[in-house]
mmCIF file of C-alpha atoms and ligand atoms in Angstrom:
data_model
loop_
_atom_site.group_PDB
_atom_site.id
_atom_site.type_symbol
_atom_site.label_atom_id
_atom_site.label_comp_id
_atom_site.label_asym_id
_atom_site.label_seq_id
_atom_site.Cartn_x
_atom_site.Cartn_y
_atom_site.Cartn_z
ATOM 1 C CA MET A 1 49.027 153.154 108.511
ATOM 2 C CA SER A 2 52.319 154.700 107.356
ATOM 3 C CA GLU A 3 51.538 153.176 103.955
ATOM 4 C CA ASP A 4 48.497 155.481 103.683
ATOM 5 C CA VAL A 5 50.612 158.595 103.960
ATOM 6 C CA LEU A 6 53.273 157.127 101.665
ATOM 7 C CA SER A 7 50.618 156.440 99.030
ATOM 8 C CA ASP A 8 49.359 160.002 99.419
ATOM 9 C CA ILE A 9 52.801 161.484 98.796
ATOM 10 C CA ASN A 10 52.850 161.295 95.058
ATOM 11 C CA LEU A 11 56.606 161.268 94.491
ATOM 12 C CA ASP A 12 56.452 159.320 91.246
ATOM 13 C CA TYR A 13 54.303 161.970 89.625
ATOM 14 C CA LEU A 14 57.150 164.455 90.265
ATOM 15 C CA ARG A 15 59.990 161.978 89.646
ATOM 16 C CA LYS A 16 58.544 161.319 86.163
ATOM 17 C CA ARG A 17 59.554 164.828 85.124
ATOM 18 C CA PHE A 18 63.224 163.766 85.337
ATOM 19 C CA ILE A 19 62.948 160.589 83.282
ATOM 20 C CA LYS A 20 63.988 162.527 80.183
ATOM 21 C CA TYR A 21 67.476 162.587 81.730
ATOM 22 C CA THR A 22 67.534 158.804 82.197
ATOM 23 C CA ARG A 23 66.754 158.641 78.482
ATOM 24 C CA LYS A 24 69.478 161.156 77.648
ATOM 25 C CA ALA A 25 72.097 159.209 79.648
ATOM 26 C CA PHE A 26 71.100 155.899 78.077
ATOM 27 C CA GLN A 27 71.400 157.416 74.627
ATOM 28 C CA MET A 28 75.014 158.309 75.396
ATOM 29 C CA LEU A 29 75.873 154.589 75.545
ATOM 30 C CA PRO A 30 76.798 152.674 72.404
ATOM 31 C CA LYS A 31 74.129 150.327 71.060
ATOM 32 C CA LEU A 32 74.244 147.086 73.040
ATOM 33 C CA GLU A 33 72.486 143.863 72.014
ATOM 34 C CA LYS A 34 70.235 142.509 74.773
ATOM 35 C CA PRO A 35 72.257 144.086 77.600
ATOM 36 C CA ARG A 36 72.001 142.682 81.118
ATOM 37 C CA ILE A 37 71.365 145.662 83.365
ATOM 38 C CA LEU A 38 71.524 145.871 87.157
ATOM 39 C CA ASP A 39 69.485 148.784 88.538
ATOM 40 C CA ILE A 40 70.780 149.413 92.057
ATOM 41 C CA GLY A 41 68.345 151.059 94.479
ATOM 42 C CA CYS A 42 65.636 150.830 91.817
ATOM 43 C CA GLY A 43 62.906 152.076 94.192
ATOM 44 C CA SER A 44 59.486 152.189 92.575
ATOM 45 C CA GLY A 45 61.282 151.851 89.292
ATOM 46 C CA LEU A 46 60.527 154.742 86.957
ATOM 47 C CA PRO A 47 64.100 154.503 85.591
ATOM 48 C CA THR A 48 63.870 150.677 85.581
ATOM 49 C CA ILE A 49 60.801 150.722 83.342
ATOM 50 C CA GLU A 50 62.395 153.348 81.127
ATOM 51 C CA LEU A 51 65.509 151.151 80.720
ATOM 52 C CA ALA A 52 63.260 148.321 79.555
ATOM 53 C CA LYS A 53 61.667 150.635 77.010
ATOM 54 C CA LEU A 54 65.034 151.932 75.810
ATOM 55 C CA SER A 55 66.726 148.552 75.458
ATOM 56 C CA ASP A 56 65.892 145.000 74.472
ATOM 57 C CA GLY A 57 67.743 143.736 77.522
ATOM 58 C CA GLU A 58 67.077 141.996 80.793
ATOM 59 C CA ILE A 59 66.955 144.180 83.889
ATOM 60 C CA ILE A 60 67.414 143.251 87.522
ATOM 61 C CA GLY A 61 66.261 145.826 90.058
ATOM 62 C CA ILE A 62 67.328 145.588 93.678
ATOM 63 C CA ASP A 63 66.100 147.608 96.630
ATOM 64 C CA ILE A 64 65.414 147.092 100.341
ATOM 65 C CA ASP A 65 62.073 148.918 100.395
ATOM 66 C CA GLN A 66 59.295 146.374 99.798
ATOM 67 C CA PHE A 67 56.618 149.065 99.511
ATOM 68 C CA LYS A 68 58.456 150.558 96.532
ATOM 69 C CA LEU A 69 59.221 147.145 95.032
ATOM 70 C CA ASP A 70 55.523 146.212 95.203
ATOM 71 C CA LYS A 71 54.735 149.370 93.287
ATOM 72 C CA LEU A 72 57.372 148.535 90.699
ATOM 73 C CA ASN A 73 56.138 144.952 90.403
ATOM 74 C CA ARG A 74 52.623 146.199 89.655
ATOM 75 C CA ARG A 75 54.044 148.560 87.061
ATOM 76 C CA ILE A 76 56.067 145.735 85.435
ATOM 77 C CA GLU A 77 52.852 143.689 85.080
ATOM 78 C CA GLU A 78 50.880 146.625 83.687
ATOM 79 C CA GLU A 79 53.560 147.518 81.148
ATOM 80 C CA GLY A 80 54.065 143.894 80.081
ATOM 81 C CA PHE A 81 57.735 143.611 81.087
ATOM 82 C CA SER A 82 57.463 140.543 83.337
ATOM 83 C CA SER A 83 59.773 138.493 81.130
ATOM 84 C CA ARG A 84 62.515 141.159 81.071
ATOM 85 C CA ILE A 85 62.478 142.839 84.503
ATOM 86 C CA LYS A 86 63.032 140.964 87.760
ATOM 87 C CA THR A 87 63.139 142.632 91.155
ATOM 88 C CA PHE A 88 64.724 141.464 94.390
ATOM 89 C CA ASN A 89 64.424 142.746 97.917
ATOM 90 C CA CYS A 90 68.127 142.697 98.513
ATOM 91 C CA SER A 91 70.614 145.130 99.989
ATOM 92 C CA ILE A 92 73.530 146.198 97.871
ATOM 93 C CA PHE A 93 75.699 145.150 100.805
ATOM 94 C CA GLU A 94 74.480 141.580 100.394
ATOM 95 C CA ALA A 95 74.107 141.356 96.615
ATOM 96 C CA ASP A 96 75.815 138.212 95.506
ATOM 97 C CA PHE A 97 75.803 138.178 91.710
ATOM 98 C CA PRO A 98 78.435 136.212 89.802
ATOM 99 C CA GLU A 99 81.474 138.082 88.508
ATOM 100 C CA GLU A 100 81.106 139.845 85.162
ATOM 101 C CA SER A 101 77.295 139.406 85.065
ATOM 102 C CA PHE A 102 76.238 142.794 83.752
ATOM 103 C CA ASP A 103 76.773 144.955 80.694
ATOM 104 C CA ILE A 104 75.440 147.987 82.534
ATOM 105 C CA ILE A 105 75.093 148.954 86.177
ATOM 106 C CA TRP A 106 72.594 151.772 86.622
ATOM 107 C CA ALA A 107 72.477 153.708 89.912
ATOM 108 C CA GLU A 108 70.213 156.743 90.249
ATOM 109 C CA GLY A 109 70.343 158.193 93.737
ATOM 110 C CA ALA A 110 72.034 155.055 95.028
ATOM 111 C CA ILE A 111 75.806 155.459 94.924
ATOM 112 C CA ARG A 112 75.726 157.330 98.225
ATOM 113 C CA ILE A 113 74.470 154.179 100.008
ATOM 114 C CA MET A 114 77.877 152.541 99.945
ATOM 115 C CA GLY A 115 79.879 155.653 99.088
ATOM 116 C CA PHE A 116 81.337 156.603 95.735
ATOM 117 C CA GLU A 117 84.739 154.956 95.911
ATOM 118 C CA LYS A 118 83.599 151.768 97.625
ATOM 119 C CA SER A 119 80.791 151.388 95.058
ATOM 120 C CA LEU A 120 83.199 151.788 92.147
ATOM 121 C CA LYS A 121 85.440 149.178 93.691
ATOM 122 C CA GLU A 122 82.696 146.656 94.611
ATOM 123 C CA TRP A 123 80.687 146.992 91.407
ATOM 124 C CA HIS A 124 83.749 146.640 89.169
ATOM 125 C CA ARG A 125 83.753 142.851 89.522
ATOM 126 C CA LEU A 126 80.053 142.641 88.555
ATOM 127 C CA LEU A 127 80.608 144.365 85.232
ATOM 128 C CA LYS A 128 81.601 142.487 82.113
ATOM 129 C CA PRO A 129 84.847 143.705 80.487
ATOM 130 C CA HIS A 130 84.207 147.185 79.073
ATOM 131 C CA GLY A 131 80.810 147.276 80.781
ATOM 132 C CA PHE A 132 79.209 150.590 81.749
ATOM 133 C CA LEU A 133 78.447 152.186 85.073
ATOM 134 C CA VAL A 134 75.885 154.986 84.931
ATOM 135 C CA VAL A 135 75.470 157.069 88.057
ATOM 136 C CA HIS A 136 72.977 159.855 88.719
ATOM 137 C CA GLU A 137 73.791 161.692 91.925
ATOM 138 C CA GLU A 138 73.943 165.055 93.606
ATOM 139 C CA ILE A 139 76.840 166.952 92.070
ATOM 140 C CA ASN A 140 78.408 167.600 95.474
ATOM 141 C CA MET A 141 78.600 163.879 96.128
ATOM 142 C CA VAL A 142 80.578 163.141 92.970
ATOM 143 C CA SER A 143 82.237 166.107 91.259
ATOM 144 C CA ASN A 144 85.299 166.266 93.510
ATOM 145 C CA LYS A 145 85.883 162.547 93.056
ATOM 146 C CA LEU A 146 86.033 162.441 89.274
ATOM 147 C CA GLU A 147 89.813 162.366 89.133
ATOM 148 C CA LYS A 148 89.740 159.135 91.148
ATOM 149 C CA ILE A 149 87.777 157.240 88.485
ATOM 150 C CA PRO A 150 90.809 155.971 86.481
ATOM 151 C CA GLY A 151 92.339 154.705 89.729
ATOM 152 C CA TRP A 152 89.392 152.299 90.042
ATOM 153 C CA ASP A 153 89.906 151.093 86.479
ATOM 154 C CA TYR A 154 87.101 153.036 84.774
ATOM 155 C CA LYS A 155 87.101 155.735 82.088
ATOM 156 C CA LEU A 156 84.696 158.652 82.367
ATOM 157 C CA ARG A 157 82.998 158.480 78.943
ATOM 158 C CA ASP A 158 80.547 161.332 79.409
ATOM 159 C CA HIS A 159 78.700 163.414 81.940
ATOM 160 C CA PHE A 160 76.087 166.134 82.089
ATOM 161 C CA SER A 161 74.415 168.217 84.767
ATOM 162 C CA LEU A 162 70.724 168.888 85.126
ATOM 163 C CA PRO A 163 69.705 172.549 84.794
ATOM 164 C CA GLU A 164 70.320 174.608 87.909
ATOM 165 C CA ASP A 165 67.427 174.644 90.391
ATOM 166 C CA GLU A 166 65.264 172.222 88.340
ATOM 167 C CA TRP A 167 65.022 169.938 91.373
ATOM 168 C CA TRP A 168 63.577 172.850 93.322
ATOM 169 C CA THR A 169 61.110 174.098 90.701
ATOM 170 C CA ASP A 170 59.972 170.728 89.342
ATOM 171 C CA PHE A 171 60.216 168.485 92.390
ATOM 172 C CA TYR A 172 60.667 169.989 95.864
ATOM 173 C CA LYS A 173 58.518 173.102 95.433
ATOM 174 C CA PRO A 174 55.424 171.175 94.243
ATOM 175 C CA LEU A 175 56.222 168.493 96.840
ATOM 176 C CA GLU A 176 56.071 171.114 99.582
ATOM 177 C CA ILE A 177 52.542 172.051 98.499
ATOM 178 C CA GLN A 178 51.489 168.380 98.715
ATOM 179 C CA ILE A 179 53.170 167.943 102.099
ATOM 180 C CA LYS A 180 51.454 171.023 103.550
ATOM 181 C CA GLU A 181 48.039 169.551 102.735
ATOM 182 C CA LEU A 182 49.053 166.179 104.181
ATOM 183 C CA PHE A 183 50.163 167.776 107.474
ATOM 184 C CA LEU A 184 46.532 168.877 107.864
ATOM 185 C CA LYS A 185 45.072 165.542 106.768
ATOM 186 C CA TYR A 186 47.275 163.539 109.179
ATOM 187 C CA LYS A 187 47.411 166.066 112.021
ATOM 188 C CA ASN A 188 46.316 163.436 114.563
ATOM 189 C CA ASN A 189 48.549 160.644 113.300
ATOM 190 C CA SER A 190 51.984 160.776 114.925
ATOM 191 C CA GLU A 191 53.452 158.042 112.720
ATOM 192 C CA ALA A 192 52.407 159.880 109.553
ATOM 193 C CA LEU A 193 53.603 163.227 110.936
ATOM 194 C CA LYS A 194 57.053 161.749 111.549
ATOM 195 C CA ILE A 195 57.275 160.709 107.886
ATOM 196 C CA LEU A 196 56.019 164.100 106.693
ATOM 197 C CA LYS A 197 58.580 165.926 108.855
ATOM 198 C CA LYS A 198 61.369 163.903 107.281
ATOM 199 C CA TYR A 199 60.237 165.063 103.845
ATOM 200 C CA GLN A 200 59.850 168.646 105.058
ATOM 201 C CA ASN A 201 63.456 168.623 106.366
ATOM 202 C CA GLU A 202 64.709 167.512 102.962
ATOM 203 C CA ILE A 203 62.588 170.207 101.263
ATOM 204 C CA ASP A 204 63.971 172.860 103.639
ATOM 205 C CA MET A 205 67.519 171.805 102.861
ATOM 206 C CA VAL A 206 66.982 172.274 99.113
ATOM 207 C CA LYS A 207 64.969 175.454 99.617
ATOM 208 C CA ARG A 208 67.872 177.100 101.453
ATOM 209 C CA ASN A 209 70.130 176.675 98.405
ATOM 210 C CA PRO A 210 68.022 175.787 95.358
ATOM 211 C CA LYS A 211 70.787 176.601 92.893
ATOM 212 C CA GLU A 212 73.335 174.500 94.722
ATOM 213 C CA TYR A 213 71.148 171.457 94.881
ATOM 214 C CA THR A 214 71.600 169.908 91.499
ATOM 215 C CA SER A 215 72.459 166.500 90.179
ATOM 216 C CA ALA A 216 74.451 165.045 87.319
ATOM 217 C CA PHE A 217 74.829 161.855 85.329
ATOM 218 C CA TYR A 218 78.243 160.191 85.007
ATOM 219 C CA ILE A 219 78.751 157.562 82.340
ATOM 220 C CA MET A 220 81.782 155.419 83.133
ATOM 221 C CA GLN A 221 83.229 152.424 81.355
ATOM 222 C CA LYS A 222 85.239 149.606 82.873
ATOM 223 C CA SER A 223 88.676 149.801 81.266
HETATM 224 C C1 SAM B 1 66.895 158.142 95.973
HETATM 225 S S1 SAM B 1 66.085 156.596 95.835
HETATM 226 C C2 SAM B 1 66.271 156.304 94.095
HETATM 227 C C3 SAM B 1 65.227 155.400 93.521
HETATM 228 C C4 SAM B 1 65.311 155.214 92.005
HETATM 229 N N1 SAM B 1 66.620 154.752 91.584
HETATM 230 C C5 SAM B 1 64.996 156.510 91.274
HETATM 231 O O1 SAM B 1 65.924 157.125 90.754
HETATM 232 O O2 SAM B 1 63.825 156.888 91.237
HETATM 233 C C6 SAM B 1 67.309 155.492 96.538
HETATM 234 C C7 SAM B 1 66.823 154.061 96.680
HETATM 235 O O3 SAM B 1 67.855 153.270 97.275
HETATM 236 C C8 SAM B 1 67.245 152.303 98.118
HETATM 237 N N2 SAM B 1 68.219 151.765 99.076
HETATM 238 C C9 SAM B 1 68.626 152.299 100.258
HETATM 239 N N3 SAM B 1 69.528 151.509 100.856
HETATM 240 C C10 SAM B 1 69.704 150.430 100.035
HETATM 241 C C11 SAM B 1 70.516 149.254 100.106
HETATM 242 N N4 SAM B 1 71.317 149.041 101.136
HETATM 243 N N5 SAM B 1 70.459 148.378 99.085
HETATM 244 C C12 SAM B 1 69.634 148.589 98.027
HETATM 245 N N6 SAM B 1 68.848 149.700 97.901
HETATM 246 C C13 SAM B 1 68.870 150.587 98.899
HETATM 247 C C14 SAM B 1 66.092 153.076 98.752
HETATM 248 O O4 SAM B 1 65.110 152.205 99.284
HETATM 249 C C15 SAM B 1 65.597 153.919 97.594
HETATM 250 O O5 SAM B 1 64.566 153.268 96.878
#
């Protein structure tokens, strides 16, 4: 039942508008031959698919949300990437990959799960020497921690912010219109209403300060 409302909330349609920034961040990396990429918190995988298009590498996506992984798995089939993208329902707290397995760790909206410093520390061992860590996160979550990056044995190679209030105009504002209609559609479904309220709270938070809610990409390299 909750899957009905989740299917109705068309987040991917809005999320797609930000894929140009995934592309921009990837293009800031040097050319890598068949990189092994770990996409942490891959979700329904718009960035994951884009990474497969941008590289000739192998990509592993991990997430704990099976609904989103199912969506990504369908997309992998449709786009013909079954031989290069594998997904696992696995928490980052339990991920048990061998040391130095990846050329790139990609984390869009996922570094907050474990926290910035702990993630840098834990993910360091998974990266090959001079491997890259690319993080896309709310600026507030990261900007005051940048000076700590060398302490965790990374160099900040590059970073860029998304235009001010783009998340509001291109994502949360149109999402609010969708959510309003869904409140009417699911007015007698308490489970669905609970989900919709969660989204509305997030929208309200951004709406209060649209210019302050912005995100940035950070491209780090293991020293
Ligand atoms: C903000 S979404 C980002 C999804 C995707 N990277 C994107 O940019 O579209 C964060 C993702 O992290 C996942 N997540 C939350 N806790 C996790 C955990 N402990 N381990 C792995 N993934 C987790 C969520 O299910 C969600 O799909």
